[in-house]
Short mmCIF file of C-alpha atoms in Angstrom, two decimals:
data_model
loop_
_atom_site.label_atom_id
_atom_site.label_comp_id
_atom_site.label_asym_id
_atom_site.label_seq_id
_atom_site.Cartn_x
_atom_site.Cartn_y
_atom_site.Cartn_z
CA MET A 1 -162.36 -116.93 -285.84
CA ILE A 2 -159.41 -115.96 -283.64
CA LYS A 3 -156.92 -117.64 -286.01
CA GLU A 4 -158.44 -115.84 -289.00
CA ALA A 5 -158.18 -112.50 -287.21
CA LEU A 6 -154.52 -113.10 -286.33
CA ASP A 7 -153.75 -114.13 -289.93
CA PHE A 8 -155.45 -110.96 -291.18
CA LEU A 9 -153.40 -108.73 -288.85
CA ALA A 10 -150.17 -110.48 -289.82
CA GLY A 11 -151.02 -109.97 -293.46
CA ILE A 12 -151.51 -106.20 -293.25
CA GLN A 13 -148.32 -105.77 -291.18
CA THR A 14 -146.10 -107.79 -293.53
CA PRO A 15 -145.01 -105.91 -296.66
CA LYS A 16 -145.76 -107.59 -299.98
CA ASN A 17 -142.23 -106.81 -301.19
CA PRO A 18 -138.83 -106.93 -299.47
CA ILE A 19 -137.82 -103.66 -297.71
CA THR A 20 -134.40 -103.62 -299.42
CA VAL A 21 -132.73 -105.45 -302.28
CA GLU A 22 -129.06 -105.73 -303.27
CA VAL A 23 -128.03 -104.69 -306.78
CA GLY A 24 -124.38 -104.72 -307.77
CA GLY A 25 -123.26 -104.87 -304.15
CA GLN A 26 -125.37 -101.84 -303.16
CA GLN A 27 -128.56 -101.98 -301.07
CA PHE A 28 -131.62 -100.19 -302.46
CA ALA A 29 -134.99 -99.50 -300.86
CA VAL A 30 -138.03 -101.10 -302.46
CA THR A 31 -141.10 -98.92 -302.95
CA GLU A 32 -144.67 -100.01 -302.21
CA ASP A 33 -145.31 -100.85 -305.86
CA GLY A 34 -142.23 -103.10 -305.98
CA THR A 35 -139.96 -100.77 -307.95
CA LEU A 36 -136.40 -99.85 -306.99
CA GLY A 37 -136.11 -96.84 -304.68
CA ASN A 38 -133.23 -94.82 -303.24
CA ALA A 39 -129.87 -96.33 -302.32
CA VAL A 40 -129.47 -97.29 -298.66
CA HIS A 41 -126.09 -96.28 -297.26
CA PRO A 42 -124.39 -97.98 -294.35
CA ALA A 43 -124.31 -96.02 -291.10
CA ASP A 44 -120.52 -95.69 -291.17
CA LEU A 45 -120.69 -93.50 -294.30
CA THR A 46 -122.46 -90.67 -292.50
CA TRP A 47 -120.54 -87.63 -291.28
CA PRO A 48 -118.78 -88.69 -288.06
CA LYS A 49 -118.00 -86.34 -285.22
CA PRO A 50 -114.32 -85.43 -284.83
CA THR A 51 -112.49 -87.79 -282.50
CA LEU A 52 -110.04 -85.07 -281.48
CA VAL A 53 -111.49 -81.89 -279.94
CA LEU A 54 -109.00 -79.19 -278.92
CA SER A 55 -109.25 -75.91 -277.03
CA THR A 56 -106.48 -73.93 -278.77
CA LEU A 57 -105.46 -73.05 -282.30
CA SER A 58 -101.89 -74.11 -281.55
CA GLY A 59 -103.20 -77.57 -280.66
CA LEU A 60 -105.00 -77.75 -284.01
CA VAL A 61 -101.79 -76.72 -285.79
CA SER A 62 -99.95 -79.54 -284.01
CA ALA A 63 -102.67 -82.00 -285.03
CA TYR A 64 -102.35 -80.87 -288.65
CA ASN A 65 -98.57 -81.26 -288.61
CA ALA A 66 -98.89 -84.71 -287.02
CA LYS A 67 -101.30 -85.81 -289.79
CA VAL A 68 -103.83 -86.90 -287.17
CA GLY A 69 -106.38 -89.47 -288.30
CA ASN A 70 -104.54 -90.46 -291.49
CA LEU A 71 -105.33 -87.26 -293.36
CA GLY A 72 -106.60 -87.59 -296.89
CA ALA A 73 -104.83 -86.20 -299.93
CA ARG A 74 -106.82 -82.95 -299.83
CA VAL A 75 -107.61 -81.34 -296.48
CA ALA A 76 -108.36 -77.82 -295.28
CA LEU A 77 -108.76 -75.80 -292.12
CA GLN A 78 -112.28 -74.37 -292.05
CA VAL A 79 -112.90 -71.36 -289.80
CA VAL A 80 -116.54 -72.13 -288.98
CA ASN A 81 -116.93 -69.01 -286.84
CA TYR A 82 -115.05 -67.07 -284.16
CA LEU A 83 -115.44 -69.99 -281.74
CA GLN A 84 -114.65 -73.04 -283.90
CA VAL A 85 -112.12 -74.22 -286.49
CA ASP A 86 -112.34 -77.67 -288.13
CA LEU A 87 -109.73 -79.77 -289.93
CA VAL A 88 -111.80 -81.25 -292.77
CA ASP A 89 -111.42 -83.47 -295.81
CA LEU A 90 -112.12 -81.60 -299.05
CA ASP A 91 -113.32 -84.76 -300.77
CA GLU A 92 -116.84 -85.93 -300.02
CA ASN A 93 -117.68 -89.50 -299.10
CA GLU A 94 -120.39 -91.59 -300.77
CA VAL A 95 -123.22 -89.61 -299.15
CA GLY A 96 -121.81 -86.19 -299.94
CA LYS A 97 -120.35 -85.51 -296.50
CA ARG A 98 -116.83 -84.43 -295.53
CA LEU A 99 -114.86 -86.08 -292.76
CA VAL A 100 -113.87 -83.87 -289.81
CA TYR A 101 -110.51 -85.06 -288.47
CA ALA A 102 -110.16 -82.60 -285.58
CA SER A 103 -111.87 -79.51 -284.21
CA ALA A 104 -110.69 -76.59 -282.09
CA LYS A 105 -113.47 -75.06 -279.99
CA HIS A 106 -113.18 -71.98 -277.80
CA VAL A 107 -115.37 -71.86 -274.72
CA PRO A 108 -116.08 -68.14 -274.17
CA ASP A 109 -115.60 -66.59 -270.77
CA THR A 110 -119.07 -65.65 -269.57
CA GLY A 111 -117.74 -63.51 -266.71
CA PHE A 112 -118.43 -60.16 -268.41
CA LYS A 113 -121.97 -59.65 -269.69
CA PHE A 114 -122.55 -56.88 -272.23
CA GLY A 115 -125.71 -54.82 -271.88
CA GLU A 116 -126.06 -55.62 -268.17
CA PHE A 117 -125.85 -52.88 -265.54
CA MET A 118 -123.59 -53.67 -262.58
CA ASP A 119 -122.42 -51.93 -259.44
CA PRO A 120 -118.99 -50.25 -259.87
CA GLU A 121 -116.92 -52.83 -257.97
CA PRO A 122 -118.23 -55.97 -259.76
CA PHE A 123 -118.01 -54.10 -263.06
CA LEU A 124 -114.33 -53.28 -262.46
CA LEU A 125 -113.43 -56.86 -261.53
CA LYS A 126 -115.10 -58.38 -264.58
CA PHE A 127 -113.81 -55.64 -266.88
CA ARG A 128 -110.21 -56.22 -265.76
CA THR A 129 -110.28 -59.90 -266.75
CA GLY A 130 -112.45 -59.57 -269.86
CA PHE A 131 -110.47 -57.04 -271.90
CA TYR A 132 -107.04 -56.54 -273.39
CA TYR A 133 -105.70 -53.35 -271.86
CA ASN A 134 -105.29 -50.63 -274.43
CA GLU A 135 -105.26 -46.91 -273.68
CA GLU A 136 -109.05 -46.62 -273.79
CA ALA A 137 -109.50 -49.54 -271.38
CA VAL A 138 -107.25 -47.76 -268.89
CA LYS A 139 -109.44 -44.65 -269.16
CA VAL A 140 -112.59 -46.69 -268.53
CA GLN A 141 -111.03 -48.32 -265.48
CA GLN A 142 -109.87 -44.95 -264.09
CA LEU A 143 -113.33 -43.43 -264.51
CA CYS A 144 -115.10 -46.40 -262.93
CA SER A 145 -112.57 -46.52 -260.07
CA THR A 146 -113.23 -42.84 -259.37
CA ILE A 147 -116.97 -43.51 -259.29
CA ALA A 148 -116.52 -46.50 -256.98
CA SER A 149 -114.67 -44.36 -254.42
CA ALA A 150 -116.88 -41.26 -254.76
CA SER A 151 -119.26 -39.95 -252.15
CA GLY A 152 -121.77 -38.84 -254.77
CA VAL A 153 -122.30 -39.09 -258.52
CA ALA A 154 -124.69 -37.18 -260.75
CA VAL A 155 -125.60 -38.56 -264.19
CA ALA A 156 -127.09 -36.25 -266.82
CA ASP A 157 -128.53 -37.98 -269.91
CA ASP A 158 -129.84 -36.11 -272.97
CA GLY A 159 -130.74 -39.28 -274.87
CA VAL A 160 -127.57 -39.14 -276.99
CA SER A 161 -124.66 -38.78 -274.57
CA GLN A 162 -124.20 -38.76 -270.81
CA GLU A 163 -122.30 -36.44 -268.50
CA VAL A 164 -121.10 -37.79 -265.19
CA THR A 165 -120.19 -35.46 -262.33
CA VAL A 166 -118.29 -37.00 -259.41
CA LYS A 167 -118.25 -35.63 -255.87
CA SER A 168 -115.50 -36.70 -253.46
CA GLY A 169 -115.96 -35.40 -249.93
CA THR A 170 -116.75 -31.68 -250.20
CA LEU A 171 -115.08 -31.37 -253.63
CA THR A 172 -116.97 -31.62 -256.88
CA LYS A 173 -114.81 -32.65 -259.82
CA ALA A 174 -115.41 -31.56 -263.38
CA GLY A 175 -117.99 -33.57 -265.31
CA VAL A 176 -116.91 -36.32 -267.69
CA THR A 177 -118.84 -36.71 -270.95
CA LEU A 178 -119.23 -40.28 -272.11
CA PRO A 179 -118.78 -40.39 -275.93
CA ALA A 180 -121.93 -40.92 -277.94
CA ASP A 181 -120.07 -42.79 -280.73
CA GLY A 182 -118.67 -45.41 -278.39
CA VAL A 183 -115.35 -46.36 -276.85
CA PRO A 184 -112.84 -48.50 -278.81
CA LEU A 185 -112.07 -51.55 -276.65
CA ILE A 186 -110.55 -55.00 -277.20
CA PRO A 187 -112.46 -57.78 -275.39
CA TRP A 188 -111.25 -61.36 -275.16
CA ARG A 189 -113.87 -63.21 -277.22
CA THR A 190 -111.97 -65.86 -279.15
CA PHE A 191 -108.93 -68.13 -278.99
CA ARG A 192 -106.05 -66.50 -277.11
CA ASP A 193 -103.70 -67.63 -279.90
CA ALA A 194 -105.27 -65.16 -282.35
CA SER A 195 -104.93 -61.40 -281.98
CA PRO A 196 -108.08 -59.92 -280.41
CA VAL A 197 -109.90 -57.32 -282.49
CA GLU A 198 -111.02 -53.85 -281.50
CA SER A 199 -114.67 -52.83 -281.60
CA ARG A 200 -116.74 -49.99 -280.21
CA PHE A 201 -118.94 -50.02 -277.12
CA LEU A 202 -121.28 -47.58 -275.46
CA LEU A 203 -120.35 -46.98 -271.82
CA ARG A 204 -123.49 -46.04 -269.94
CA MET A 205 -124.38 -45.34 -266.32
CA ARG A 206 -127.74 -45.56 -264.59
CA GLY A 207 -128.46 -43.45 -261.56
CA VAL A 208 -129.42 -45.22 -258.32
CA LYS A 209 -131.31 -43.40 -255.58
CA ASP A 210 -129.12 -42.87 -252.51
CA GLY A 211 -126.30 -44.90 -254.06
CA LEU A 212 -123.63 -45.04 -256.70
CA PRO A 213 -124.72 -45.44 -260.33
CA GLN A 214 -124.61 -48.78 -262.09
CA ILE A 215 -122.38 -49.23 -265.14
CA ALA A 216 -122.85 -51.17 -268.38
CA LEU A 217 -121.17 -51.66 -271.76
CA PHE A 218 -123.33 -52.06 -274.87
CA GLU A 219 -122.09 -53.56 -278.15
CA ILE A 220 -122.57 -51.24 -281.15
CA ASP A 221 -120.09 -52.69 -283.66
CA GLY A 222 -121.51 -55.38 -285.95
CA ARG A 223 -118.23 -56.23 -287.71
CA TRP A 224 -116.36 -57.79 -284.83
CA GLN A 225 -117.29 -61.40 -285.63
CA ALA A 226 -116.09 -61.11 -289.24
CA ASP A 227 -112.94 -59.31 -288.10
CA THR A 228 -112.27 -62.05 -285.53
CA VAL A 229 -112.62 -64.75 -288.17
CA GLY A 230 -110.05 -62.83 -290.21
CA SER A 231 -107.70 -62.72 -287.22
CA ILE A 232 -107.98 -66.50 -286.76
CA ARG A 233 -107.27 -66.98 -290.46
CA ASN A 234 -104.17 -64.79 -290.23
CA TYR A 235 -102.85 -66.81 -287.29
CA LEU A 236 -103.33 -70.12 -289.09
CA ALA A 237 -101.77 -68.78 -292.30
CA GLY A 238 -98.74 -67.64 -290.34
CA GLU A 239 -98.31 -71.04 -288.68
CA LEU A 240 -99.17 -73.21 -291.69
CA SER A 241 -98.07 -71.47 -294.88
CA ASP A 242 -98.83 -74.55 -297.02
CA ALA A 243 -102.30 -75.25 -295.63
CA THR A 244 -105.59 -74.50 -297.35
CA ILE A 245 -107.64 -72.23 -295.09
CA ILE A 246 -111.33 -71.59 -295.68
CA ALA A 247 -112.87 -68.64 -293.86
#
């Protein structure tokens, strides 16, 4: 009885037909009814990860010029997004995938957080390292520095714009109206090789009882990612005039 039970279990676990069969040098799966199924591809034909990962666009340009990885006859630089550019083969392999020879990846600086209220001093420190300094950035720093050294600050908010009145000692300075349509600033959000792009931000302050107000910047420009991709493309086109660039 035990032997019969074991034979029965072995029978239901063993397929009636081979799992794969070779036809013309290619392995094919065999279906349950014994007919030929889909082709089975070797593991080395799948899309491999790039063996060379870089942190700058200039490094990727050097890799392209050095023909890293025995480049195929048709290659391109693909701007995946504002944080990644890949050097890819334009010709697909047997499973319809394209080889990635090298990849440049930017690790964003997480020091400055948009939409987060901060005390004046931490805000100033993070702002100074997170933005390219144009004329508007200087104005933001001057305003926030004044607030950080003030003895009192009043914030009036009508739901559209804000007016900030700063008191220093016994003197009350004129109020400053924060623009409702945003401030044009240039944050560092992509590879330093490419020119950073300008976008608009809302500068807002939140009153704190018996203390200085907290400060925050809110993103209001939805085009900056597309504009940054364009900036990366322009850099690559300037460095590699003969290269195919997909963005």
